[in-house]
Coordinates of C-alpha atoms and ligand atoms in Angstrom, one line a residue:
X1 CA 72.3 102.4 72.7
X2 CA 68.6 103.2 72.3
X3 CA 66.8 100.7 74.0
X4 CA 67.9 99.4 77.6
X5 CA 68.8 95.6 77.6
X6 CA 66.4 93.7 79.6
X7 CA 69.4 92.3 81.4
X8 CA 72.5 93.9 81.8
X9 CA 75.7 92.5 82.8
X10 CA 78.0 94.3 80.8
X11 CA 79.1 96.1 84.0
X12 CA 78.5 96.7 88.2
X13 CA 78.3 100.8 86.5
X14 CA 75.4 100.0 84.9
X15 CA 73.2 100.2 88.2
X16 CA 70.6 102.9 88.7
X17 CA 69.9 104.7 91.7
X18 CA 66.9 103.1 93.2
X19 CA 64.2 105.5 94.5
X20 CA 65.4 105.1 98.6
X21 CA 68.7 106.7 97.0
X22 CA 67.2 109.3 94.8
X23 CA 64.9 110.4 97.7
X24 CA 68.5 110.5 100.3
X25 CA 70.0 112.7 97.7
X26 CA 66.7 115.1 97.3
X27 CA 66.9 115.5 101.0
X28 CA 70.4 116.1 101.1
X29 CA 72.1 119.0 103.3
X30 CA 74.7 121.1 100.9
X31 CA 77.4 123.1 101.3
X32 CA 80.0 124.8 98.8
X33 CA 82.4 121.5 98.4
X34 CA 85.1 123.5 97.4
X35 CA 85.1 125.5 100.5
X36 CA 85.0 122.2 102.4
X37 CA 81.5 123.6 103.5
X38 CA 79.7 120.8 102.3
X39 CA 78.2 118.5 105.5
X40 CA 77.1 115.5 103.2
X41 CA 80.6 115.3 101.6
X42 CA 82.0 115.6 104.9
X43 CA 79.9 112.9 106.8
X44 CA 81.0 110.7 103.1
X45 CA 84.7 111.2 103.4
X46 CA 84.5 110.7 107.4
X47 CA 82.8 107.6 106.8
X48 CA 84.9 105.9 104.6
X49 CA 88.6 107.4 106.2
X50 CA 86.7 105.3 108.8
X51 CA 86.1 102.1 107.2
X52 CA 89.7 102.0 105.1
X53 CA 91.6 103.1 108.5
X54 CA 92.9 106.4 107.4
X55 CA 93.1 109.9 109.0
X56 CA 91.3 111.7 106.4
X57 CA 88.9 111.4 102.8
X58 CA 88.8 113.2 99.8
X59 CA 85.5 113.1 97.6
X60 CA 86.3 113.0 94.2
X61 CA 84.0 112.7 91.2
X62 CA 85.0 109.2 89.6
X63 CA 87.6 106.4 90.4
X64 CA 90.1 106.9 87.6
X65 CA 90.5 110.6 89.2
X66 CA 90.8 108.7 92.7
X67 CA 93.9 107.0 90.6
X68 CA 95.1 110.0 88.8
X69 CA 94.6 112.3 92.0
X70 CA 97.2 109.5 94.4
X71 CA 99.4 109.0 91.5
X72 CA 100.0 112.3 90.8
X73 CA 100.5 113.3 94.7
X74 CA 102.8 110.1 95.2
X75 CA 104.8 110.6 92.5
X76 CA 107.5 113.3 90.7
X77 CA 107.6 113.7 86.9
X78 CA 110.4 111.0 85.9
X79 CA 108.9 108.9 88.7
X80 CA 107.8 105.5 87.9
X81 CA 105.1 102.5 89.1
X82 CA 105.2 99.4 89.6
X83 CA 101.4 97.8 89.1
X84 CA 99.9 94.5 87.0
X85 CA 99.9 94.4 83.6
X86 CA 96.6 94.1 84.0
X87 CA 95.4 97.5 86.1
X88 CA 93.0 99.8 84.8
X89 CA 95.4 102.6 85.4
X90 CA 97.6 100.6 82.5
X91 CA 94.5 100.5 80.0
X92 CA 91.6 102.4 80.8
X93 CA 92.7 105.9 82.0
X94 CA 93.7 106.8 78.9
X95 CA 97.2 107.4 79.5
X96 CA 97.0 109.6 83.0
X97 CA 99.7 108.2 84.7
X98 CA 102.1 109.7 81.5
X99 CA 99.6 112.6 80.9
X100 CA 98.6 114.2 84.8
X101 CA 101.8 112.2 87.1
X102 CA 104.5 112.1 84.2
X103 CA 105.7 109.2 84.8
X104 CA 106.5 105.5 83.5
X105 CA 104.5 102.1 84.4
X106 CA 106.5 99.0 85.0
X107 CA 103.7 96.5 84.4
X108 CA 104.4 93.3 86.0
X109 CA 102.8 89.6 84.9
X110 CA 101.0 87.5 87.4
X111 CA 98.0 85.2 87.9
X112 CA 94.5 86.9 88.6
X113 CA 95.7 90.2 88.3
X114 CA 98.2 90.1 91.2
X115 CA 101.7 89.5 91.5
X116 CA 104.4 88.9 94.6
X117 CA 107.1 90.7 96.8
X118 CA 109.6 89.0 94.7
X119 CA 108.4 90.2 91.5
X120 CA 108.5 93.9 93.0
X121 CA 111.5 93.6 94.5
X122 CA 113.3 92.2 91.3
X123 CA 111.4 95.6 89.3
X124 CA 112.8 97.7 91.6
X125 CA 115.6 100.6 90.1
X126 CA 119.0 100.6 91.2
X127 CA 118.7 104.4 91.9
X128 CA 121.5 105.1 89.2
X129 CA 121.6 108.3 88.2
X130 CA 120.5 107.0 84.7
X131 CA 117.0 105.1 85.8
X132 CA 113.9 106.7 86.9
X133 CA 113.1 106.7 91.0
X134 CA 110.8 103.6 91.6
X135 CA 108.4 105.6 93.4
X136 CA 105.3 103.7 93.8
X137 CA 103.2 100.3 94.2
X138 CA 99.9 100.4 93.0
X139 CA 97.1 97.1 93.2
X140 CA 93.7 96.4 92.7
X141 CA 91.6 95.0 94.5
X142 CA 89.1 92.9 93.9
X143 CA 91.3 92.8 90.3
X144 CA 89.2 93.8 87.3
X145 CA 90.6 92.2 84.3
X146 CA 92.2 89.2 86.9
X147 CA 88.7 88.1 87.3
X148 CA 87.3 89.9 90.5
X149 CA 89.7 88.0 92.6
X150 CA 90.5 88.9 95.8
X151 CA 93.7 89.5 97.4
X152 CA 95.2 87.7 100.4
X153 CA 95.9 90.4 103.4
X154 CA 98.7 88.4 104.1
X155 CA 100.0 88.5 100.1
X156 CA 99.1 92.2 100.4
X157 CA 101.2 93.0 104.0
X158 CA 104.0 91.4 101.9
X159 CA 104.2 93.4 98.5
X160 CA 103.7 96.6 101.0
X161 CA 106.5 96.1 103.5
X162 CA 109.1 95.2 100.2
X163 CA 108.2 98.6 98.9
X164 CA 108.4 100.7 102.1
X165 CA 111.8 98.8 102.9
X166 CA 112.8 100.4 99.8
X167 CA 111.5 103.9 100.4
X168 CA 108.4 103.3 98.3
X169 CA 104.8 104.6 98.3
X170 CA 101.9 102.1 98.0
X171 CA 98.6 102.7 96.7
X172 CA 95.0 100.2 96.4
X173 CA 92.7 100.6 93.7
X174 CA 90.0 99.7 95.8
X175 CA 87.1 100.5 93.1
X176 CA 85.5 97.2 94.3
X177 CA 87.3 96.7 97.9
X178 CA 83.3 96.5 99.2
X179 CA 82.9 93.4 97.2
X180 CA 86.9 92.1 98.7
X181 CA 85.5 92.3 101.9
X182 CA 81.8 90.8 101.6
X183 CA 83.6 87.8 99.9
X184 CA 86.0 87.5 102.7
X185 CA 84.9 88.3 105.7
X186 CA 87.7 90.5 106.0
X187 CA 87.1 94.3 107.2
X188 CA 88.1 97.1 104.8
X189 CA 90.7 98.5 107.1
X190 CA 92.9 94.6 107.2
X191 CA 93.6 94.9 103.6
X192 CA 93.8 98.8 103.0
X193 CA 96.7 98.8 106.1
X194 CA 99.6 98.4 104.3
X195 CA 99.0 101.1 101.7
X196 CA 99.3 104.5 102.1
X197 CA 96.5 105.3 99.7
X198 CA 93.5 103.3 99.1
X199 CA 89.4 104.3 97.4
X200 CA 86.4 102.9 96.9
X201 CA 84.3 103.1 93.9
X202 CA 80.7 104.3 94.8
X203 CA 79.7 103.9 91.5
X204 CA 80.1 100.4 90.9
X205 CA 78.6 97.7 93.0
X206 CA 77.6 99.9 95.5
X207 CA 74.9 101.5 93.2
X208 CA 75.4 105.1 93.2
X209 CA 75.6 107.3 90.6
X210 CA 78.6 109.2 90.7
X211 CA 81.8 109.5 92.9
X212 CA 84.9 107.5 94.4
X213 CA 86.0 108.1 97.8
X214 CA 90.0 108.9 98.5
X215 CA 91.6 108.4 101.7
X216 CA 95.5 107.9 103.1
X217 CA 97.0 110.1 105.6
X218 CA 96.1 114.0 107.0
X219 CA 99.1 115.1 105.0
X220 CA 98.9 113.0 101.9
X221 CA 95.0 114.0 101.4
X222 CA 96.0 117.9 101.8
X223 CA 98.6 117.2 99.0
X224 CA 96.0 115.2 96.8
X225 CA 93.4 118.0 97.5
X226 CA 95.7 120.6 95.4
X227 CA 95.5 117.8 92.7
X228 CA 91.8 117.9 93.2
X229 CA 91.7 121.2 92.4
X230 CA 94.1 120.9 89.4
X231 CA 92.5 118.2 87.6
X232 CA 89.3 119.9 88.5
X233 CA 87.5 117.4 90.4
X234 CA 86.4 120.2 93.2
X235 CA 82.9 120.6 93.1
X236 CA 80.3 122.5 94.6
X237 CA 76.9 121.4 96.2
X238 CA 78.4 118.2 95.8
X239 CA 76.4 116.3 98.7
X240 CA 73.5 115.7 96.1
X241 CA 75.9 113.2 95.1
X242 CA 77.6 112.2 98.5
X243 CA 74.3 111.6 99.7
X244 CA 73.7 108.4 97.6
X245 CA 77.3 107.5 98.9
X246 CA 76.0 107.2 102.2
X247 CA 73.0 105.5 100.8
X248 CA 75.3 103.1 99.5
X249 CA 77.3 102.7 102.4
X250 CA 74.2 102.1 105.1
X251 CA 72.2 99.8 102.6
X252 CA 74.4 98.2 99.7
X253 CA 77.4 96.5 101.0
X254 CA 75.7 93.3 102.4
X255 CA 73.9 92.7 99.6
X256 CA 77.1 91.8 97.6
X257 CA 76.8 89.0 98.8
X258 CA 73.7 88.5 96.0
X259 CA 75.8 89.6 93.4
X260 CA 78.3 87.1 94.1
X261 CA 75.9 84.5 94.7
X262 CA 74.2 85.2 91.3
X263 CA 77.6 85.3 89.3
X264 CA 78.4 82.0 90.5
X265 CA 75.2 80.9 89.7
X266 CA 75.6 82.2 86.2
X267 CA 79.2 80.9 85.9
X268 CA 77.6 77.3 87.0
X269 CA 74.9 77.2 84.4
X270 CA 76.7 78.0 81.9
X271 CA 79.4 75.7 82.4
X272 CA 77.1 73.2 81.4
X273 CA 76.6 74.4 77.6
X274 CA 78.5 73.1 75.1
X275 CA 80.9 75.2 73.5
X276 CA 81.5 77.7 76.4
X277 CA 84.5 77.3 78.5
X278 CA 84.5 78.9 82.3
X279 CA 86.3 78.3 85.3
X280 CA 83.2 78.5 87.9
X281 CA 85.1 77.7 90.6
X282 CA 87.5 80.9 89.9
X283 CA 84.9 82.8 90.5
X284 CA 84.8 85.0 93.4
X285 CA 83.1 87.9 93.5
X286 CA 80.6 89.3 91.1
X287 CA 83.0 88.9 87.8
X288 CA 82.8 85.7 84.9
X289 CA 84.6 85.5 82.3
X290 CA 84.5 82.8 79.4
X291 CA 85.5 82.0 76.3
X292 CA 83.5 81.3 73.6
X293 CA 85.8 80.2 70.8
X294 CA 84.1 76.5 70.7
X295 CA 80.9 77.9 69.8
X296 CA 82.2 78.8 66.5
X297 CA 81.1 82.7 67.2
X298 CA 83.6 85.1 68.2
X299 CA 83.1 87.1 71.6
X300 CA 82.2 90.5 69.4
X301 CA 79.1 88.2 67.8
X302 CA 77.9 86.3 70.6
X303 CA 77.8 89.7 72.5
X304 CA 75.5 91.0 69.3
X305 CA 73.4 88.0 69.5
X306 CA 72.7 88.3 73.1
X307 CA 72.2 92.0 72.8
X308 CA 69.4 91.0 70.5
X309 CA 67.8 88.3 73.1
X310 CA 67.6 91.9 75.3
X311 CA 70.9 90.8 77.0
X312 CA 74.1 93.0 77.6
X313 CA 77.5 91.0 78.7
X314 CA 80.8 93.3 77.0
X315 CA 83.6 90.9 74.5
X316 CA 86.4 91.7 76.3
X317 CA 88.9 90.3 73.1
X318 CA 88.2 87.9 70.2
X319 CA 87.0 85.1 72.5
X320 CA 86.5 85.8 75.9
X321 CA 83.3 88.0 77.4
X322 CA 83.2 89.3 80.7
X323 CA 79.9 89.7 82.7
X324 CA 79.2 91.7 85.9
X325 CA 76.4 90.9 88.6
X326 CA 75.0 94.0 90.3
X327 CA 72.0 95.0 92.3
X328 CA 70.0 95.3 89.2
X329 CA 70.0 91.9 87.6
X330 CA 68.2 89.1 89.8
X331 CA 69.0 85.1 90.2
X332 CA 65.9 84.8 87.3
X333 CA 68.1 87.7 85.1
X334 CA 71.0 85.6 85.2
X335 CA 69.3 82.1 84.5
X336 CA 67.5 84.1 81.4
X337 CA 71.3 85.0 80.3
X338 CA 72.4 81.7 80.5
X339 CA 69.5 80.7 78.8
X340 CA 70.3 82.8 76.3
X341 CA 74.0 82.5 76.0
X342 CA 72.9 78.3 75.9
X343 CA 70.6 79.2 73.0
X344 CA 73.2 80.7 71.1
X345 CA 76.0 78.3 71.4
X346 CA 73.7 75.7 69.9
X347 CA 72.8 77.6 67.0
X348 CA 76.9 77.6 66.5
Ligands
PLP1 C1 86.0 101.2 87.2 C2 87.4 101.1 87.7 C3 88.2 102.2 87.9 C4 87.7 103.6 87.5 O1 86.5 104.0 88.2 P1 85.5 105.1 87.5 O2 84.6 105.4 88.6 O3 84.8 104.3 86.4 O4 86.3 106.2 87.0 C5 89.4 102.1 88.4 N1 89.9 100.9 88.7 C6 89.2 99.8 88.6 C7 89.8 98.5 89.0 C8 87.9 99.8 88.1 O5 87.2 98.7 87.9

């Protein structure tokens, strides 16, 4: 795209790094990452082995490497994982679970993106020489395409102690675990301890530009760090980058709490127009999805109609859109959108 929409809520990525941040990564201390030499990194991956309650942090350049990376050091070829139907891992990695790990997905159903003990323990292999090892259990959480919803710690201690009974790995897609824990109250650490892998997305919500954050156990992280190296995620004067991560950390977390203020805000006006249909009460975090079948427009042409009133919010199929509050779209950004979205369905 050419021109920048006035307001964006296609995604929490869309955020740019605010001149506090830019001037924390000017001033940054570097080091060879590679060589581990890098202080910044280090300080980063201390920080955040810290807030999830693990041993140890690896810094790695996106999230879908943070799921590739575990994946690939839980797992052997042949292996498979048991995760939603919905995970990004299933659709937007582009096959790196088959490609990098090797192995199969057993996709399970479940409302908001999650699913229950009982569903993993029912998906579990016999261990017949004939069926793949089930090796691992992956979540999300908040859950992207499940609507930003926010798992229980309870519900989470559960699906986690049915796959260690069983000799199973677990693993959190954390990419927006900052906005879990705003939303709940609950520290990081409560719902990253039953899993033995769990990251957070610094490039999301938080507002940095680059980079996910890996952490798990001493030995687990030295096994993922030869994936790092494999998939060639090892950088070098990396702490340009960690710098806004720590930025992040110290100054964006809190201020969720805006985004998920505004998104209910957004979900609550337009609720009101005729034509659009939205759970408001779903929503939980900084994530609303709606349909806007009724209108008469499908999602692909209400999301070009918008585009043209200067507003960005992604179709996410034939009738439902999806849009994302962030620290770059204000209470008045998300009343113009309504506003706009209101304008539309009337033309319908
Ligand atoms: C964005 C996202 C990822 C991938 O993170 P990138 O930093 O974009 O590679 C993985 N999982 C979930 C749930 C996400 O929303």
């Amino acid at each position: 795209m050419s021109e920048r929409p006035r307001i964006d809520l296609f995604s929490d990525t869309q955020t740019r790094p605010s001149r506090a941040m830019r001037e924390a990564m000017a001033n940054a201390e570097v080091g060879d990452e590679q060589l581990n030499e890098d202080p910044t990194v280090r300080e980063l991956c201390a920080m955040v082995a810290d807030l999830l309650g693990k041993e140890a942090a690896l810094f790695l350049p996106s999230g879908t490497m943070c799921n590739e990376v575990a994946y690939r050091a839980h797992t052997r070829p042949g292996d498979e994982i048991i995760l939603h139907e919905t995970s990004h891992a299933v659709h937007y990695e582009a096959g790196g679970p088959a490609a990098l790990a090797g192995v199969t997905l057993r996709t399970l159903p479940g409302e908001k993106g999650m699913f229950t003990p009982d569903q993993v323990r029912a998906a579990l292999r016999s261990g017949a020489p004939h069926t793949q090892y089930s090796r691992l259990v992956s979540v999300e959480n908040t859950t992207n395409a499940g609507g930003g919803a926010v798992w229980d710690v309870g519900a989470l201690d559960a699906v986690a102690a049915v796959a260690h009974e069983n000799g199973l790995s677990t693993h959190m897609d954390g990419a927006r675990l900052m906005n879990a824990v705003v939303a709940s109250g609950r520290p990081a650490a409560d719902f990253a301890r039953g899993y033995d892998s769990a990251w957070i997305d610094m490039s999301k919500g938080l507002g940095a530009p680059v980079g996910g954050v890996l952490a798990g156990s001493r030995e687990f992280m030295a096994e993922a760090l030869r994936f790092k190296h494999q998939f060639g995620g090892a950088m070098r004067q990396a702490g340009i980058i960690a710098a806004a991560g720590i930025y992040a950390l110290e100054h964006n977390v809190g201020r969720l709490a805006e985004d998920h203020a505004n998104a209910r805000r957004f979900a609550r006006l337009i609720a009101q127009v005729d034509g659009i249909d939205v759970d408001a009460d779903a929503v939980e975090t900084n994530m609303v999805f709606f349909d806007v079948s009724r209108t008469g427009f499908g999602a692909p042409e209400v999301a070009a109609r918008l585009l043209a009133q200067g507003v960005r919010i992604g179709a996410v199929s034939d009738r439902r859109m999806r849009a994302v509050t962030h620290l770059d779209v204000d209470a008045a950004g998300v009343e113009e959108a309504a506003r706009a979205l209101a304008r539309i369905a009337e033309t319908g």
